[in-house]
Amino acid sequence: MTKNSLLFTVIGVVMTLVLVACGGSSSSSGDADETSIVGNDIEGATELTFWTFASQHVDLFEEAAIEWNEEFPDRPLKLVAETYPFDQMHNNLLLALQSGSGAPDIADVEISRFPNYLQGVPQLLPMNDHVEPILDKFIEARFDIYAKDGQYYGMPTHVGASVMYYNKEIMDEAGVDIESIQTWDDYVEAGKQVVENTGKVMTTVHTDDYLPMYQMVSQRGSDWFDENGNLTLDAPENIEVLQFLHDLIYVHEIAELTPGGEPHAEEFYAHMNEGNVASLAMPIWYMGRFLDNMPDLKGKMVINPLPAWEEGGFRSAGMGGTGTVVTNQTDDEELAKDFLAYAKLSEKANEKLWTVLGFDPPRWDVWDNDVFKEDNSFYQFFGDNIFDVLLDVRDEINSVNITPSTPSVASEFGTNIFNDVLRQQTKTAEEALRNAQETIEANMQE
């Protein structure tokens, strides 16, 4: 028995004991933090259970259930939505699927955990009959990350399109025309102008979160793994991106290490909010972080595509995500699949991904619908070109390859790679990534 299989066996035993102690049933594995029920008063309604780790996702499904029952009174459903802590939900779901009982009808699965549910024969139902007729209306890469052998199992929650957030006040003071920044070389030259004319930095480089680098790697057409799951951490393109981040600080001198290490740190929020940084590359879902944590930047920030690595190159990437699935333990396969498609794939559903959750919906053909033109807090903060930018880059988003070893890659970046290359400068980008490649490959073989 390998170390990994032994570890999973131990986890399985522990989780089984937890289920017994909690009196788990066919519809629940332990007590949910929150339980919401829609359609409880409808006679003859078919019950569908939904598990999630994000309470805001319940709002989306509650609205969908209410509207479903109004639109299809001959097929009423009772939605029981249960919210669990992140690890508990994913562990319970995996155990239930492998044991053959205890799984919900529908469940959210976060992108980094999704490969665990695709190993062997997936205990999930493919949604191809709903996806294929409308796939050309979606950012296809967002389906690919939840697919196996041509079968689409996870329905995406957002595009997660990466963009550049510019502080226009700083850029104007520096005399930089934001629209002139088309490539990363342009970005470097603009950064030198920002430093010279304002004394502020163009950006910060993160050392505790690999996503900002990952989006730049994806732009290059590279990844941590290839399509077959082989580790490609030390690919030449990845080395070049890490070297570029190093050079922003120590060669071009237009950047600094991120206060707090990551773009979600309180120290960074405060630093950015005080107007000390001219730009930040993050996915569109990061807009909410500005509203919640950097209110003084309202009206100062604008959104543009990422600079391309070369003229005509990709100017975005798709980062993060949650795929919603139908399990093979549902008692009403047709209803569960039809309702999931209604809640995540329809035009109305994709509009609600924006109006309810504030996410960039993966169905791009709705982006110029009237609802996306209605004034809201995001437009008031960033201006009214958000979906113009998204439409501009919609065909420039590569698929990413997530595997069970992705967490090991994240750990190597946080503990060794960024420390050695960016903080201590004790290794070159090439040395650090090759060392990490060897370490992770050794672990994968155990």
C-alpha positions as semicolon CSV with decimal commas, in nm:
position;residue;x (nm);y (nm);z (nm)
1;M;0,000;0,000;0,000
2;T;0,140;0,344;-0,096
3;K;0,159;0,631;0,149
4;N;-0,116;0,812;-0,041
5;S;-0,352;0,515;-0,037
6;L;-0,278;0,454;0,330
7;L;-0,355;0,816;0,405
8;F;-0,684;0,795;0,217
9;T;-0,775;0,475;0,405
10;V;-0,711;0,647;0,736
11;I;-0,922;0,945;0,627
12;G;-1,196;0,709;0,515
13;V;-1,203;0,529;0,850
14;V;-1,213;0,857;1,040
15;M;-1,490;0,995;0,819
16;T;-1,689;0,671;0,859
17;L;-1,672;0,712;1,235
18;V;-1,785;1,070;1,199
19;L;-2,082;0,962;0,988
20;V;-2,185;0,699;1,240
21;A;-2,152;0,944;1,530
22;C;-2,362;1,200;1,346
23;G;-2,628;0,951;1,244
24;G;-2,568;1,004;0,872
25;S;-2,851;0,913;0,638
26;S;-2,896;0,878;0,268
27;S;-2,939;1,251;0,228
28;S;-2,684;1,393;0,469
29;S;-2,343;1,316;0,613
30;G;-2,329;1,504;0,940
31;D;-2,498;1,823;1,049
32;A;-2,487;2,108;0,801
33;D;-2,388;2,455;0,917
34;E;-2,693;2,586;0,735
35;T;-2,995;2,415;0,578
36;S;-3,235;2,589;0,344
37;I;-3,554;2,437;0,202
38;V;-3,751;2,560;-0,099
39;G;-4,080;2,399;-0,206
40;N;-4,156;2,233;0,125
41;D;-4,522;2,335;0,095
42;I;-4,576;2,191;-0,254
43;E;-4,767;1,865;-0,253
44;G;-4,602;1,590;-0,452
45;A;-4,272;1,778;-0,496
46;T;-3,966;1,561;-0,558
47;E;-3,687;1,625;-0,309
48;L;-3,342;1,714;-0,440
49;T;-3,054;1,763;-0,198
50;F;-2,775;2,009;-0,274
51;W;-2,444;2,028;-0,089
52;T;-2,216;2,330;-0,106
53;F;-1,929;2,487;0,087
54;A;-2,023;2,844;-0,013
55;S;-2,336;2,983;0,147
56;Q;-2,376;3,247;-0,125
57;H;-2,420;2,968;-0,381
58;V;-2,735;2,867;-0,195
59;D;-2,891;3,201;-0,292
60;L;-2,846;3,114;-0,659
61;F;-3,006;2,771;-0,624
62;E;-3,289;2,896;-0,405
63;E;-3,391;3,148;-0,671
64;A;-3,361;2,881;-0,939
65;A;-3,583;2,642;-0,741
66;I;-3,851;2,906;-0,686
67;E;-3,854;2,996;-1,056
68;W;-3,846;2,629;-1,161
69;N;-4,158;2,555;-0,958
70;E;-4,335;2,855;-1,111
71;E;-4,233;2,760;-1,465
72;F;-4,282;2,382;-1,436
73;P;-4,573;2,325;-1,196
74;D;-4,613;1,972;-1,338
75;R;-4,257;1,884;-1,221
76;P;-4,232;2,049;-0,878
77;L;-3,923;2,002;-0,667
78;K;-3,831;2,048;-0,304
79;L;-3,473;2,174;-0,280
80;V;-3,288;2,096;0,043
81;A;-2,966;2,299;0,031
82;E;-2,702;2,219;0,293
83;T;-2,387;2,423;0,356
84;Y;-2,083;2,254;0,514
85;P;-1,727;2,361;0,595
86;F;-1,503;2,328;0,289
87;D;-1,298;2,023;0,391
88;Q;-1,588;1,843;0,557
89;M;-1,810;1,873;0,253
90;H;-1,549;1,751;0,007
91;N;-1,435;1,465;0,231
92;N;-1,792;1,352;0,304
93;L;-1,889;1,369;-0,062
94;L;-1,590;1,166;-0,174
95;L;-1,652;0,902;0,092
96;A;-2,023;0,882;0,010
97;L;-1,953;0,836;-0,361
98;Q;-1,690;0,568;-0,302
99;S;-1,904;0,381;-0,050
100;G;-2,211;0,390;-0,273
101;S;-2,449;0,566;-0,034
102;G;-2,503;0,894;0,146
103;A;-2,436;1,135;-0,142
104;P;-2,667;1,425;-0,232
105;D;-2,837;1,462;-0,567
106;I;-2,636;1,773;-0,659
107;A;-2,312;1,912;-0,517
108;D;-2,056;2,187;-0,562
109;V;-1,695;2,072;-0,606
110;E;-1,413;2,327;-0,591
111;I;-1,169;2,318;-0,881
112;S;-0,863;2,200;-0,685
113;R;-1,062;1,904;-0,545
114;F;-1,234;1,808;-0,871
115;P;-0,965;1,563;-0,994
116;N;-1,034;1,346;-0,688
117;Y;-1,384;1,281;-0,822
118;L;-1,267;1,190;-1,173
119;Q;-1,029;0,911;-1,074
120;G;-1,126;0,568;-1,203
121;V;-1,487;0,557;-1,314
122;P;-1,647;0,889;-1,203
123;Q;-1,945;0,842;-0,974
124;L;-2,101;1,146;-1,138
125;L;-2,350;1,180;-1,420
126;P;-2,232;1,336;-1,748
127;M;-2,425;1,643;-1,858
128;N;-2,339;1,622;-2,228
129;D;-2,702;1,616;-2,340
130;H;-2,743;1,962;-2,186
131;V;-2,395;2,102;-2,255
132;E;-2,322;2,008;-2,615
133;P;-2,617;2,191;-2,778
134;I;-2,505;2,524;-2,623
135;L;-2,130;2,476;-2,580
136;D;-2,052;2,733;-2,850
137;K;-2,218;2,998;-2,633
138;F;-1,979;2,933;-2,343
139;I;-1,611;2,981;-2,267
140;E;-1,534;2,618;-2,351
141;A;-1,220;2,607;-2,136
142;R;-1,439;2,638;-1,829
143;F;-1,603;2,303;-1,912
144;D;-1,279;2,129;-2,001
145;I;-1,146;2,154;-1,645
146;Y;-1,442;1,948;-1,518
147;A;-1,439;1,690;-1,797
148;K;-1,293;1,345;-1,859
149;D;-1,286;1,137;-2,177
150;G;-1,522;1,375;-2,353
151;Q;-1,780;1,369;-2,072
152;Y;-1,875;1,698;-1,904
153;Y;-1,941;1,643;-1,534
154;G;-1,908;1,985;-1,367
155;M;-2,114;2,290;-1,456
156;P;-1,900;2,605;-1,412
157;T;-1,983;2,895;-1,184
158;H;-1,776;3,168;-1,346
159;V;-1,509;3,237;-1,605
160;G;-1,262;3,379;-1,354
161;A;-1,115;3,587;-1,637
162;S;-0,791;3,753;-1,533
163;V;-0,764;4,127;-1,594
164;M;-0,539;4,415;-1,499
165;Y;-0,668;4,659;-1,239
166;Y;-0,507;5,001;-1,293
167;N;-0,514;5,294;-1,053
168;K;-0,595;5,560;-1,311
169;E;-0,513;5,841;-1,071
170;I;-0,154;5,717;-1,040
171;M;-0,124;5,637;-1,412
172;D;-0,245;5,985;-1,505
173;E;0,000;6,144;-1,262
174;A;0,278;5,939;-1,423
175;G;0,170;6,051;-1,770
176;V;0,098;5,695;-1,886
177;D;-0,179;5,617;-2,133
178;I;-0,318;5,288;-2,004
179;E;-0,442;5,191;-2,351
180;S;-0,083;5,203;-2,479
181;I;0,011;4,905;-2,258
182;Q;-0,039;4,611;-2,492
183;T;0,249;4,379;-2,397
184;W;0,442;4,297;-2,081
185;D;0,737;4,488;-2,229
186;D;0,509;4,792;-2,256
187;Y;0,407;4,728;-1,896
188;V;0,768;4,738;-1,778
189;E;0,834;5,066;-1,959
190;A;0,515;5,217;-1,817
191;G;0,622;5,100;-1,473
192;K;0,953;5,283;-1,502
193;Q;0,759;5,598;-1,585
194;V;0,533;5,546;-1,282
195;V;0,829;5,507;-1,047
196;E;1,013;5,806;-1,192
197;N;0,716;6,044;-1,193
198;T;0,525;5,937;-0,882
199;G;0,770;5,752;-0,657
200;K;0,521;5,466;-0,634
201;V;0,553;5,109;-0,759
202;M;0,383;4,970;-1,066
203;T;0,280;4,650;-0,886
204;T;0,366;4,406;-0,609
205;V;0,488;4,048;-0,649
206;H;0,315;3,785;-0,437
207;T;0,505;3,520;-0,242
208;D;0,225;3,331;-0,065
209;D;-0,018;3,278;-0,354
210;Y;0,075;3,116;-0,683
211;L;-0,245;3,211;-0,867
212;P;-0,110;3,549;-0,989
213;M;0,188;3,372;-1,146
214;Y;-0,035;3,089;-1,271
215;Q;-0,244;3,328;-1,477
216;M;0,072;3,459;-1,647
217;V;0,188;3,102;-1,712
218;S;-0,150;3,016;-1,865
219;Q;-0,120;3,320;-2,090
220;R;0,202;3,170;-2,224
221;G;0,017;2,852;-2,315
222;S;0,195;2,663;-2,039
223;D;0,084;2,495;-1,716
224;W;0,207;2,304;-1,410
225;F;0,086;1,977;-1,571
226;D;0,027;1,866;-1,928
227;E;-0,303;1,725;-2,054
228;N;-0,197;1,375;-1,942
229;G;-0,124;1,483;-1,587
230;N;0,255;1,483;-1,626
231;L;0,433;1,744;-1,416
232;T;0,578;2,028;-1,626
233;L;0,671;2,267;-1,348
234;D;1,019;2,336;-1,486
235;A;0,901;2,404;-1,842
236;P;1,101;2,685;-2,009
237;E;0,794;2,910;-2,023
238;N;0,738;2,873;-1,648
239;I;1,101;2,952;-1,575
240;E;1,075;3,265;-1,789
241;V;0,762;3,385;-1,607
242;L;0,920;3,338;-1,264
243;Q;1,234;3,515;-1,383
244;F;1,019;3,799;-1,513
245;L;0,857;3,840;-1,169
246;H;1,201;3,844;-1,008
247;D;1,322;4,105;-1,256
248;L;1,025;4,334;-1,193
249;I;1,166;4,383;-0,843
250;Y;1,542;4,351;-0,873
251;V;1,628;4,444;-1,233
252;H;1,359;4,685;-1,355
253;E;1,290;4,809;-1,000
254;I;0,923;4,881;-1,064
255;A;0,776;4,638;-0,812
256;E;0,805;4,532;-0,449
257;L;0,720;4,222;-0,251
258;T;0,353;4,215;-0,156
259;P;0,287;4,328;0,202
260;G;0,142;4,024;0,379
261;G;0,263;3,800;0,095
262;E;-0,064;3,771;-0,097
263;P;-0,340;3,980;-0,256
264;H;-0,588;3,868;0,014
265;A;-0,377;3,987;0,309
266;E;-0,498;4,270;0,530
267;E;-0,156;4,435;0,497
268;F;-0,190;4,439;0,120
269;Y;-0,545;4,573;0,130
270;A;-0,428;4,865;0,345
271;H;-0,124;4,932;0,124
272;M;-0,327;4,925;-0,197
273;N;-0,610;5,127;-0,045
274;E;-0,367;5,407;0,046
275;G;-0,281;5,449;-0,323
276;N;0,072;5,309;-0,311
277;V;0,042;5,065;-0,604
278;A;-0,042;5,147;-0,966
279;S;-0,176;4,812;-1,085
280;L;-0,272;4,458;-0,992
281;A;-0,332;4,150;-1,209
282;M;-0,610;3,929;-1,071
283;P;-0,929;3,757;-1,192
284;I;-1,251;3,953;-1,235
285;W;-1,393;3,794;-0,919
286;Y;-1,137;3,998;-0,724
287;M;-1,360;4,303;-0,779
288;G;-1,543;4,218;-0,459
289;R;-1,218;4,244;-0,262
290;F;-1,189;4,606;-0,370
291;L;-1,543;4,686;-0,266
292;D;-1,508;4,516;0,071
293;N;-1,150;4,603;0,164
294;M;-1,026;4,899;-0,043
295;P;-1,318;5,146;-0,048
296;D;-1,099;5,454;-0,089
297;L;-1,014;5,341;-0,444
298;K;-1,373;5,377;-0,565
299;G;-1,378;5,569;-0,892
300;K;-0,998;5,545;-0,926
301;M;-0,965;5,188;-1,055
302;V;-1,020;5,082;-1,416
303;I;-1,017;4,735;-1,571
304;N;-0,822;4,642;-1,885
305;P;-0,704;4,315;-2,042
306;L;-0,375;4,174;-1,919
307;P;-0,074;4,271;-2,128
308;A;0,015;3,997;-2,377
309;W;0,354;3,827;-2,380
310;E;0,384;3,917;-2,745
311;E;0,173;4,112;-2,990
312;G;-0,136;3,908;-3,072
313;G;-0,087;3,683;-2,770
314;F;-0,351;3,593;-2,513
315;R;-0,455;3,872;-2,276
316;S;-0,638;3,673;-2,012
317;A;-0,658;3,342;-1,827
318;G;-0,930;3,157;-1,637
319;M;-0,849;3,115;-1,269
320;G;-1,034;2,943;-0,985
321;G;-1,379;2,792;-1,005
322;T;-1,644;2,554;-0,879
323;G;-1,808;2,277;-1,083
324;T;-2,158;2,168;-0,981
325;V;-2,231;1,799;-1,038
326;V;-2,513;1,547;-1,032
327;T;-2,414;1,232;-0,845
328;N;-2,499;0,883;-0,959
329;Q;-2,692;0,829;-0,635
330;T;-2,979;1,059;-0,730
331;D;-3,318;0,889;-0,739
332;D;-3,444;1,112;-1,021
333;E;-3,166;1,147;-1,275
334;E;-3,371;1,339;-1,530
335;L;-3,503;1,596;-1,282
336;A;-3,165;1,648;-1,118
337;K;-2,988;1,704;-1,451
338;D;-3,265;1,924;-1,591
339;F;-3,268;2,139;-1,277
340;L;-2,889;2,175;-1,269
341;A;-2,893;2,286;-1,633
342;Y;-3,171;2,531;-1,548
343;A;-2,974;2,669;-1,252
344;K;-2,632;2,696;-1,421
345;L;-2,657;2,683;-1,801
346;S;-2,965;2,882;-1,906
347;E;-2,951;3,246;-2,007
348;K;-3,143;3,348;-1,696
349;A;-2,910;3,145;-1,475
350;N;-2,603;3,312;-1,621
351;E;-2,757;3,653;-1,571
352;K;-2,808;3,563;-1,206
353;L;-2,446;3,457;-1,169
354;W;-2,380;3,829;-1,215
355;T;-2,678;3,984;-1,036
356;V;-2,680;3,742;-0,740
357;L;-2,311;3,649;-0,702
358;G;-2,126;3,924;-0,890
359;F;-1,939;3,664;-1,103
360;D;-1,847;3,678;-1,471
361;P;-2,082;3,414;-1,616
362;P;-1,924;3,148;-1,838
363;R;-2,200;3,193;-2,097
364;W;-2,055;3,482;-2,296
365;D;-2,359;3,535;-2,522
366;V;-2,544;3,703;-2,233
367;W;-2,271;3,956;-2,155
368;D;-2,435;4,231;-2,362
369;N;-2,786;4,163;-2,229
370;D;-2,966;4,457;-2,068
371;V;-2,922;4,325;-1,714
372;F;-2,546;4,364;-1,751
373;K;-2,593;4,731;-1,835
374;E;-2,789;4,813;-1,521
375;D;-2,604;5,031;-1,273
376;N;-2,462;4,856;-0,968
377;S;-2,182;4,884;-0,713
378;F;-1,923;4,726;-0,947
379;Y;-1,985;4,977;-1,225
380;Q;-1,980;5,261;-0,974
381;F;-1,640;5,142;-0,851
382;F;-1,467;5,045;-1,178
383;G;-1,660;5,214;-1,457
384;D;-1,899;5,067;-1,711
385;N;-1,656;4,879;-1,938
386;I;-1,631;4,555;-1,736
387;F;-1,811;4,335;-1,988
388;D;-1,660;4,516;-2,283
389;V;-1,323;4,392;-2,157
390;L;-1,456;4,041;-2,103
391;L;-1,606;4,027;-2,452
392;D;-1,274;4,145;-2,590
393;V;-1,077;3,857;-2,433
394;R;-1,337;3,579;-2,432
395;D;-1,147;3,370;-2,690
396;E;-0,811;3,418;-2,518
397;I;-0,856;3,189;-2,219
398;N;-0,667;2,859;-2,210
399;S;-0,781;2,550;-2,024
400;V;-0,582;2,468;-1,711
401;N;-0,490;2,118;-1,598
402;I;-0,577;2,049;-1,236
403;T;-0,458;1,718;-1,086
404;P;-0,449;1,557;-0,740
405;S;-0,089;1,685;-0,716
406;T;-0,186;2,049;-0,771
407;P;-0,188;2,114;-0,392
408;S;0,174;1,991;-0,380
409;V;0,267;2,248;-0,642
410;A;0,097;2,520;-0,441
411;S;0,286;2,409;-0,130
412;E;0,622;2,416;-0,309
413;F;0,560;2,770;-0,429
414;G;0,459;2,891;-0,084
415;T;0,735;2,723;0,111
416;N;1,035;2,704;-0,120
417;I;1,015;2,847;-0,472
418;F;0,904;3,202;-0,400
419;N;1,119;3,220;-0,087
420;D;1,434;3,107;-0,269
421;V;1,384;3,317;-0,582
422;L;1,196;3,628;-0,468
423;R;1,262;3,674;-0,097
424;Q;1,611;3,537;-0,036
425;Q;1,738;3,527;-0,395
426;T;1,939;3,214;-0,312
427;K;1,833;3,027;-0,627
428;T;1,764;3,120;-0,985
429;A;1,417;3,063;-1,124
430;E;1,548;2,763;-1,317
431;E;1,714;2,606;-1,011
432;A;1,409;2,652;-0,790
433;L;1,160;2,510;-1,038
434;R;1,382;2,212;-1,124
435;N;1,431;2,133;-0,756
436;A;1,056;2,152;-0,702
437;Q;0,996;1,933;-1,008
438;E;1,222;1,663;-0,862
439;T;1,061;1,685;-0,517
440;I;0,703;1,660;-0,643
441;E;0,785;1,385;-0,893
442;A;0,937;1,181;-0,611
443;N;0,623;1,228;-0,402
444;M;0,399;1,134;-0,695
445;Q;0,583;0,802;-0,732
446;E;0,542;0,702;-0,367
